[in-house]
Tab-separated table of C-alpha atoms in Angstrom:
chain	number	residue	atom	x	y	z
A	83	MET	CA	5.064	12.016	-79.210
A	84	ASP	CA	3.651	10.254	-76.185
A	85	GLN	CA	2.330	6.680	-76.128
A	86	ALA	CA	-1.050	7.736	-77.495
A	87	GLY	CA	0.578	9.282	-80.552
A	88	TYR	CA	0.049	12.890	-79.519
A	89	THR	CA	2.660	15.563	-78.858
A	90	PRO	CA	2.736	16.854	-75.244
A	91	VAL	CA	2.601	20.625	-74.959
A	92	SER	CA	5.787	20.554	-72.873
A	93	ALA	CA	7.682	19.307	-75.931
A	94	LEU	CA	7.127	22.668	-77.614
A	95	GLY	CA	7.272	25.152	-74.760
A	96	GLU	CA	5.336	28.405	-74.587
A	97	PHE	CA	6.777	30.307	-77.545
A	98	ARG	CA	6.849	27.465	-80.073
A	99	LEU	CA	3.315	26.593	-78.994
A	100	ILE	CA	2.164	30.165	-79.645
A	101	ASP	CA	3.846	30.104	-83.065
A	102	ARG	CA	2.131	26.833	-83.896
A	103	MET	CA	-1.313	28.069	-82.835
A	104	THR	CA	-1.109	31.454	-84.559
A	105	SER	CA	0.956	30.868	-87.709
A	106	LYS	CA	-2.099	30.596	-90.000
A	107	PHE	CA	-3.764	33.789	-88.803
A	108	SER	CA	-3.728	36.829	-91.079
A	109	SER	CA	-4.414	40.507	-90.449
A	110	TYR	CA	-7.740	41.601	-91.900
A	111	HIS	CA	-7.596	45.281	-90.932
A	112	GLU	CA	-4.989	47.794	-92.051
A	113	GLN	CA	-5.206	49.684	-88.753
A	114	VAL	CA	-3.667	46.695	-86.962
A	115	LEU	CA	0.012	47.623	-87.150
A	116	LYS	CA	1.191	44.766	-84.940
A	117	GLY	CA	-0.640	41.702	-83.738
A	118	ILE	CA	1.109	38.689	-82.247
A	119	GLY	CA	4.877	38.677	-81.782
A	120	ASP	CA	5.711	41.583	-79.489
A	121	ASP	CA	5.013	42.663	-75.909
A	122	ALA	CA	1.672	44.107	-77.023
A	123	ALA	CA	-0.534	44.592	-80.063
A	124	VAL	CA	-0.580	48.001	-81.762
A	125	VAL	CA	-3.709	49.420	-83.414
A	126	LYS	CA	-3.779	52.718	-85.316
A	127	THR	CA	-6.564	55.150	-84.401
A	128	ALA	CA	-8.206	57.892	-86.431
A	129	ASP	CA	-6.276	60.746	-84.821
A	130	GLY	CA	-2.796	59.522	-85.739
A	131	MET	CA	-2.219	57.930	-82.351
A	132	VAL	CA	-2.029	54.200	-81.672
A	133	ASP	CA	-3.600	52.025	-79.006
A	134	VAL	CA	-1.410	49.388	-77.375
A	135	ILE	CA	-3.091	46.272	-75.974
A	136	SER	CA	-1.655	43.467	-73.836
A	137	THR	CA	-3.164	40.678	-71.765
A	138	ASP	CA	-1.820	38.160	-69.255
A	139	LEU	CA	-3.240	35.216	-67.349
A	140	LEU	CA	-2.149	34.366	-63.789
A	141	ILE	CA	-3.152	30.990	-62.349
A	142	GLU	CA	-2.847	29.847	-58.757
A	143	LYS	CA	-0.104	27.256	-58.158
A	144	VAL	CA	1.384	28.059	-61.574
A	145	HIS	CA	2.182	31.772	-61.311
A	146	PHE	CA	1.647	32.424	-57.612
A	147	ASP	CA	1.434	30.618	-54.284
A	148	LEU	CA	-1.043	32.064	-51.813
A	149	SER	CA	0.769	30.433	-48.906
A	150	TYR	CA	3.219	33.349	-49.024
A	151	VAL	CA	1.806	35.859	-51.528
A	152	PRO	CA	-0.589	38.301	-49.808
A	153	LEU	CA	-3.699	38.953	-51.882
A	154	LYS	CA	-3.102	42.697	-51.860
A	155	HIS	CA	0.382	42.189	-53.286
A	156	LEU	CA	-1.018	39.750	-55.840
A	157	GLY	CA	-3.559	42.290	-57.057
A	158	TYR	CA	-0.869	44.941	-57.403
A	159	LYS	CA	1.548	42.611	-59.206
A	160	ALA	CA	-1.135	41.327	-61.581
A	161	VAL	CA	-1.631	44.875	-62.825
A	162	ILE	CA	2.104	45.606	-63.055
A	163	VAL	CA	2.741	42.491	-65.164
A	164	ASN	CA	0.440	43.931	-67.826
A	165	LEU	CA	1.415	47.579	-67.563
A	166	SER	CA	5.031	46.532	-68.051
A	167	ASP	CA	4.177	45.098	-71.483
A	168	VAL	CA	2.621	48.400	-72.522
A	169	VAL	CA	5.636	50.326	-71.215
A	170	ALA	CA	7.928	47.991	-73.205
A	171	MET	CA	6.296	49.351	-76.366
A	172	ASN	CA	7.330	52.877	-75.282
A	173	ALA	CA	3.671	53.721	-74.644
A	174	GLN	CA	1.759	55.193	-71.720
A	175	PRO	CA	-0.877	52.905	-70.126
A	176	TYR	CA	-4.289	54.399	-69.443
A	177	GLY	CA	-6.629	51.557	-68.490
A	178	ILE	CA	-7.132	47.910	-67.542
A	179	THR	CA	-9.868	45.303	-67.543
A	180	VAL	CA	-9.886	42.640	-64.825
A	181	SER	CA	-11.453	39.185	-65.087
A	182	ILE	CA	-11.347	36.808	-62.151
A	183	GLY	CA	-12.258	33.171	-61.651
A	184	MET	CA	-12.462	32.049	-58.012
A	185	SER	CA	-13.446	28.981	-56.071
A	186	ASN	CA	-15.859	29.074	-53.141
A	187	ARG	CA	-12.994	28.994	-50.641
A	188	PHE	CA	-12.519	32.739	-51.200
A	189	PRO	CA	-14.805	34.951	-49.071
A	190	VAL	CA	-15.778	38.482	-50.040
A	191	GLU	CA	-13.101	39.859	-47.718
A	192	ALA	CA	-10.405	38.037	-49.715
A	193	LEU	CA	-11.575	39.726	-52.891
A	194	ASP	CA	-11.560	43.036	-51.038
A	195	GLU	CA	-7.850	42.502	-50.383
A	196	LEU	CA	-7.140	41.502	-53.980
A	197	TYR	CA	-8.926	44.567	-55.338
A	198	ALA	CA	-7.201	46.800	-52.804
A	199	GLY	CA	-3.943	45.883	-54.524
A	200	ILE	CA	-5.460	46.428	-57.963
A	201	HIS	CA	-6.743	49.821	-56.841
A	202	GLN	CA	-3.340	50.791	-55.445
A	203	ALA	CA	-1.654	49.956	-58.762
A	204	CYS	CA	-4.251	51.918	-60.731
A	205	LYS	CA	-3.741	54.916	-58.473
A	206	GLN	CA	0.050	54.633	-58.602
A	207	TYR	CA	0.157	54.542	-62.411
A	208	ASN	CA	-2.878	56.715	-63.198
A	209	VAL	CA	-4.794	54.024	-65.076
A	210	ASN	CA	-8.552	53.470	-65.084
A	211	LEU	CA	-10.366	50.249	-64.282
A	212	LEU	CA	-12.512	49.863	-67.427
A	213	GLY	CA	-14.428	46.670	-66.681
A	214	GLY	CA	-13.998	42.915	-66.687
A	215	ASP	CA	-15.760	39.748	-65.603
A	216	THR	CA	-16.123	37.498	-62.560
A	217	THR	CA	-16.950	33.812	-62.566
A	218	SER	CA	-16.605	30.676	-60.457
A	219	SER	CA	-13.581	28.401	-60.734
A	220	LYS	CA	-12.873	24.805	-59.720
A	221	VAL	CA	-9.076	25.276	-59.790
A	222	GLY	CA	-8.602	28.054	-57.262
A	223	LEU	CA	-7.888	31.649	-58.245
A	224	VAL	CA	-7.427	32.757	-61.863
A	225	ILE	CA	-6.713	36.369	-62.816
A	226	SER	CA	-6.764	37.756	-66.349
A	227	ILE	CA	-5.903	41.411	-66.908
A	228	THR	CA	-5.817	43.359	-70.155
A	229	ALA	CA	-3.895	46.620	-70.229
A	230	LEU	CA	-4.388	49.420	-72.742
A	231	GLY	CA	-2.018	52.230	-73.591
A	232	ARG	CA	-1.731	55.084	-76.045
A	233	GLU	CA	1.106	56.899	-77.796
A	234	LYS	CA	2.140	58.656	-80.997
A	235	GLU	CA	2.793	56.102	-83.722
A	236	GLU	CA	6.366	57.275	-84.314
A	237	LYS	CA	7.298	56.714	-80.670
A	238	ILE	CA	6.233	53.056	-80.533
A	239	THR	CA	9.230	50.748	-80.098
A	240	TYR	CA	9.076	47.162	-81.344
A	241	ARG	CA	11.380	44.217	-80.752
A	242	SER	CA	12.332	44.300	-84.426
A	243	GLY	CA	14.288	47.562	-84.671
A	244	ALA	CA	17.738	46.638	-83.340
A	245	GLN	CA	20.654	47.398	-85.685
A	246	LYS	CA	24.277	46.257	-85.861
A	247	ASN	CA	26.474	48.081	-83.297
A	248	ASP	CA	23.488	49.159	-81.191
A	249	LEU	CA	24.137	48.966	-77.461
A	250	VAL	CA	22.075	46.569	-75.337
A	251	CYS	CA	20.890	48.276	-72.133
A	252	VAL	CA	18.870	47.283	-69.095
A	253	SER	CA	17.191	49.288	-66.381
A	254	GLY	CA	17.624	48.637	-62.666
A	255	ASP	CA	19.212	45.405	-61.475
A	256	LEU	CA	18.675	41.778	-62.424
A	257	GLY	CA	17.869	38.493	-60.702
A	258	GLY	CA	16.373	39.948	-57.527
A	259	ALA	CA	12.874	38.578	-58.137
A	260	TYR	CA	14.151	35.026	-58.525
A	261	ALA	CA	16.273	35.410	-55.398
A	262	GLY	CA	13.127	36.479	-53.533
A	263	TYR	CA	11.239	33.505	-54.932
A	264	LEU	CA	13.881	31.076	-53.652
A	265	ILE	CA	13.791	32.631	-50.184
A	266	LEU	CA	9.992	32.500	-49.998
A	267	GLU	CA	9.927	28.891	-51.177
A	268	ARG	CA	12.545	27.926	-48.601
A	269	GLU	CA	10.654	29.625	-45.767
A	270	LYS	CA	7.472	27.907	-46.891
A	271	ARG	CA	9.137	24.476	-46.610
A	272	VAL	CA	10.493	25.367	-43.150
A	273	PHE	CA	7.041	26.479	-42.006
A	274	LEU	CA	5.356	23.332	-43.314
A	275	ASP	CA	7.886	21.232	-41.451
A	276	LYS	CA	7.833	23.326	-38.260
A	277	PRO	CA	4.702	25.526	-38.095
A	278	GLU	CA	5.775	26.959	-34.743
A	279	LEU	CA	8.679	28.775	-36.419
A	280	GLN	CA	7.896	32.175	-37.881
A	281	PRO	CA	9.839	33.186	-41.005
A	282	ASP	CA	12.445	35.903	-40.576
A	283	LEU	CA	12.818	37.800	-43.837
A	284	SER	CA	14.551	40.868	-42.425
A	285	ASP	CA	17.821	40.063	-44.214
A	286	TYR	CA	16.021	39.563	-47.527
A	287	ASP	CA	13.702	42.567	-47.665
A	288	TYR	CA	14.928	43.826	-51.037
A	289	VAL	CA	14.741	40.570	-53.001
A	290	VAL	CA	11.428	39.535	-51.420
A	291	GLY	CA	10.058	42.929	-52.414
A	292	ARG	CA	11.307	42.411	-55.955
A	293	GLN	CA	9.282	39.193	-56.122
A	294	LEU	CA	6.105	40.314	-54.385
A	295	LYS	CA	5.843	43.940	-55.510
A	296	PRO	CA	7.576	44.717	-58.813
A	297	GLU	CA	7.127	48.027	-60.605
A	298	ALA	CA	6.552	48.999	-64.240
A	299	ARG	CA	9.424	51.223	-65.384
A	300	ILE	CA	7.508	54.169	-66.799
A	301	ASP	CA	10.157	56.351	-65.188
A	302	ILE	CA	12.748	54.939	-67.601
A	303	LEU	CA	10.643	56.074	-70.570
A	304	GLN	CA	10.508	59.536	-69.047
A	305	THR	CA	14.277	59.531	-68.483
A	306	LEU	CA	15.015	58.441	-72.045
A	307	GLU	CA	12.747	61.125	-73.437
A	308	LYS	CA	14.405	63.732	-71.219
A	309	VAL	CA	17.911	62.882	-72.480
A	310	GLY	CA	16.727	62.644	-76.090
A	311	VAL	CA	17.030	58.894	-76.686
A	312	GLN	CA	14.461	56.670	-78.386
A	313	PRO	CA	15.264	52.947	-78.187
A	314	THR	CA	15.527	51.041	-81.450
A	315	ALA	CA	14.088	47.877	-79.843
A	316	MET	CA	12.676	47.096	-76.423
A	317	VAL	CA	11.212	44.286	-74.324
A	318	ASP	CA	10.333	43.882	-70.665
A	319	ILE	CA	12.262	41.350	-68.589
A	320	SER	CA	9.650	38.829	-67.528
A	321	ASP	CA	11.457	35.596	-68.463
A	322	GLY	CA	15.096	36.595	-67.865
A	323	ILE	CA	17.459	38.473	-70.155
A	324	ALA	CA	18.640	35.297	-71.902
A	325	SER	CA	15.131	34.814	-73.275
A	326	GLU	CA	14.510	38.515	-73.876
A	327	ILE	CA	17.656	39.121	-75.944
A	328	HIS	CA	16.656	36.167	-78.116
A	329	HIS	CA	13.262	37.820	-78.690
A	330	ILE	CA	14.989	40.987	-79.892
A	331	CYS	CA	17.492	39.105	-82.053
A	332	ASN	CA	14.860	36.850	-83.611
A	333	GLN	CA	12.616	39.789	-84.479
A	334	SER	CA	15.471	42.062	-85.590
A	335	LYS	CA	17.314	39.303	-87.492
A	336	CYS	CA	20.567	40.017	-85.722
A	337	GLY	CA	22.904	38.595	-83.096
A	338	ALA	CA	24.178	39.924	-79.778
A	339	LYS	CA	26.947	39.738	-77.221
A	340	ILE	CA	26.126	40.024	-73.508
A	341	TYR	CA	28.988	40.598	-71.053
A	342	SER	CA	29.133	38.887	-67.678
A	343	ASN	CA	31.020	41.734	-66.002
A	344	LYS	CA	28.385	44.264	-67.087
A	345	LEU	CA	25.318	42.629	-65.508
A	346	PRO	CA	23.867	44.849	-62.751
A	347	ILE	CA	23.154	42.595	-59.761
A	348	ASP	CA	22.239	43.860	-56.298
A	349	PHE	CA	24.455	42.736	-53.394
A	350	GLN	CA	21.494	41.014	-51.700
A	351	THR	CA	20.875	38.980	-54.854
A	352	VAL	CA	24.549	38.007	-54.898
A	353	SER	CA	24.274	36.937	-51.256
A	354	VAL	CA	21.266	34.717	-51.955
A	355	ALA	CA	23.014	33.189	-54.975
A	356	GLU	CA	25.970	32.269	-52.769
A	357	GLU	CA	23.616	30.876	-50.136
A	358	PHE	CA	21.961	28.567	-52.664
A	359	LYS	CA	25.257	27.783	-54.426
A	360	ILE	CA	23.949	29.025	-57.773
A	361	SER	CA	25.866	31.367	-60.041
A	362	GLN	CA	24.668	34.954	-59.734
A	363	ASN	CA	24.768	35.107	-63.535
A	364	THR	CA	22.126	32.376	-63.660
A	365	PHE	CA	19.858	34.566	-61.540
A	366	ALA	CA	20.330	37.515	-63.878
A	367	LEU	CA	20.112	35.578	-67.141
A	368	ASN	CA	17.325	33.123	-66.422
A	369	GLY	CA	15.460	34.175	-63.292
A	370	GLY	CA	12.812	36.448	-64.766
A	371	GLU	CA	10.003	38.453	-63.148
A	372	ASP	CA	12.218	41.506	-62.666
A	373	TYR	CA	9.973	43.557	-65.010
A	374	GLU	CA	12.875	45.818	-65.855
A	375	LEU	CA	13.349	46.992	-69.443
A	376	MET	CA	15.883	45.670	-71.929
A	377	PHE	CA	16.385	47.970	-74.889
A	378	THR	CA	18.837	48.809	-77.649
A	379	ILE	CA	20.092	52.277	-78.541
A	380	PRO	CA	22.398	53.600	-81.278
A	381	LEU	CA	26.076	53.704	-80.312
A	382	ALA	CA	26.015	57.454	-80.934
A	383	ASP	CA	23.581	57.881	-78.006
A	384	PHE	CA	25.914	56.327	-75.424
A	385	SER	CA	27.019	59.690	-74.042
A	386	LYS	CA	23.384	60.606	-73.353
A	387	ILE	CA	22.760	57.638	-71.028
A	388	GLN	CA	26.308	57.180	-69.720
A	389	ARG	CA	25.619	58.927	-66.423
A	390	VAL	CA	22.044	57.757	-65.899
A	391	PRO	CA	22.330	55.589	-62.746
A	392	GLU	CA	19.335	53.387	-63.546
A	393	ILE	CA	20.580	52.369	-67.013
A	394	GLN	CA	23.428	49.927	-67.615
A	395	VAL	CA	24.960	48.897	-70.959
A	396	ILE	CA	25.387	45.101	-70.886
A	397	GLY	CA	26.232	44.246	-74.483
A	398	SER	CA	25.978	45.048	-78.171
A	399	ILE	CA	24.115	43.964	-81.288
A	400	THR	CA	25.980	42.063	-84.007
A	401	GLU	CA	25.023	41.212	-87.566
A	402	GLU	CA	25.044	37.429	-87.167
A	403	LYS	CA	21.449	36.241	-87.315
A	404	ASN	CA	20.306	34.551	-84.095
A	405	SER	CA	23.850	34.135	-82.742
A	406	VAL	CA	23.757	35.215	-79.110
A	407	PHE	CA	26.905	34.865	-77.034
A	408	PHE	CA	27.652	35.326	-73.356
A	409	ILE	CA	31.129	36.741	-72.797
A	410	LEU	CA	32.721	35.469	-69.583
A	411	ASP	CA	35.096	37.457	-67.389
A	412	ASP	CA	38.150	35.842	-68.987
A	413	GLY	CA	37.023	36.896	-72.470
A	414	SER	CA	35.842	33.473	-73.613
A	415	GLN	CA	32.336	33.128	-74.996
A	416	ILE	CA	29.576	30.540	-74.892
A	417	ASP	CA	26.229	30.259	-76.650
A	418	LEU	CA	23.562	31.992	-74.591
A	419	GLU	CA	20.413	29.906	-74.668
A	420	ALA	CA	16.966	31.079	-73.626
A	421	GLN	CA	16.374	29.254	-70.335
A	422	GLY	CA	13.755	31.261	-68.497
A	423	PHE	CA	10.375	30.312	-67.077
A	424	GLN	CA	8.847	27.323	-68.883
A	425	HIS	CA	5.073	27.417	-68.385
A	426	PHE	CA	4.523	23.868	-69.597
A	427	SER	CA	7.554	22.265	-67.938
A	428	SER	CA	7.687	20.462	-64.622
A	429	GLU	CA	10.419	22.927	-63.575
A	430	GLU	CA	9.805	26.656	-63.288
A	431	LEU	CA	13.425	27.522	-63.987
A	432	ILE	CA	15.986	25.677	-66.033
A	433	GLU	CA	18.965	26.641	-63.983
A	434	GLY	CA	21.443	26.819	-66.825
A	435	ASN	CA	23.424	23.677	-66.045
A	436	GLN	CA	25.733	24.140	-69.020
A	437	LEU	CA	26.244	27.780	-68.065
A	438	GLU	CA	27.021	26.799	-64.475
A	439	GLN	CA	29.597	24.241	-65.571
A	440	GLU	CA	31.375	26.612	-67.952
A	441	MET	CA	31.464	29.483	-65.447
């Protein structure tokens, strides 16, 4: 507790805080199949389908910096952040609501740019803008988006379905968004010190794009369906795979092993990691904001995804409850702690000091 006898929110962190605030709530309606505790809520409808609902809040100077994030990109990303949660439930998104709080420093033309990005995302993913709210703000720009999806009940994938010997898979590559964040932050500091210098991002186009314009991996759902695989558990990678695998293990009451030599990391991400003298594994494990999918599949389905270029097996599920290990290249193992984005910490990324030392 602090000097006044109260507990600071930072002492709990985001997930323990959510548990504390919601632990006494019960479900009062049988059609609510899943409330708090997954990427999205799941509500059964009369026709045997389910609705999937997720919401996220983005706050200026906490989640984005307008000194280098174009408003159009921000609008697009704000939608993707929410659609990705729906996709992580193995559902198809169909609509969003958008609520915005803004200070008087934003002219109408700025909102035009923001909504141009929102419109582009809606068009790209075939989702409808269903409504929302607009109000004034004294803290800059605040964006709250709720995404809605629909799917057959039997296709919904929760975090809680992983079984012993399941394979842990990820889509795409990892750590690129954090690499882009570091580059943008560095160029911002250079510009503030020497405004006459224009940033040159030509050597960092991929990682900067991963930070500013992520995508929701609906295509992975389509690929899995095509090859006849339904994941046993799934989560989107918003806080880094170290945090996400803990979500799956906590909900599924299992353990996991993640292998260093299996992590898919783009060469540009590796280059940035070397530039900043940070382990590339730290980028992949703790960086977050990649919005790729992490999912588990039965061992028997390995042959079905073995030659899918966008899917990589990075580990396996074990029976030990909540024991998550990171296997280093030499075969030794260390405890893998969740060290991703801490919303109520003074640091946006805990850079895995123990992990760095042991690697």
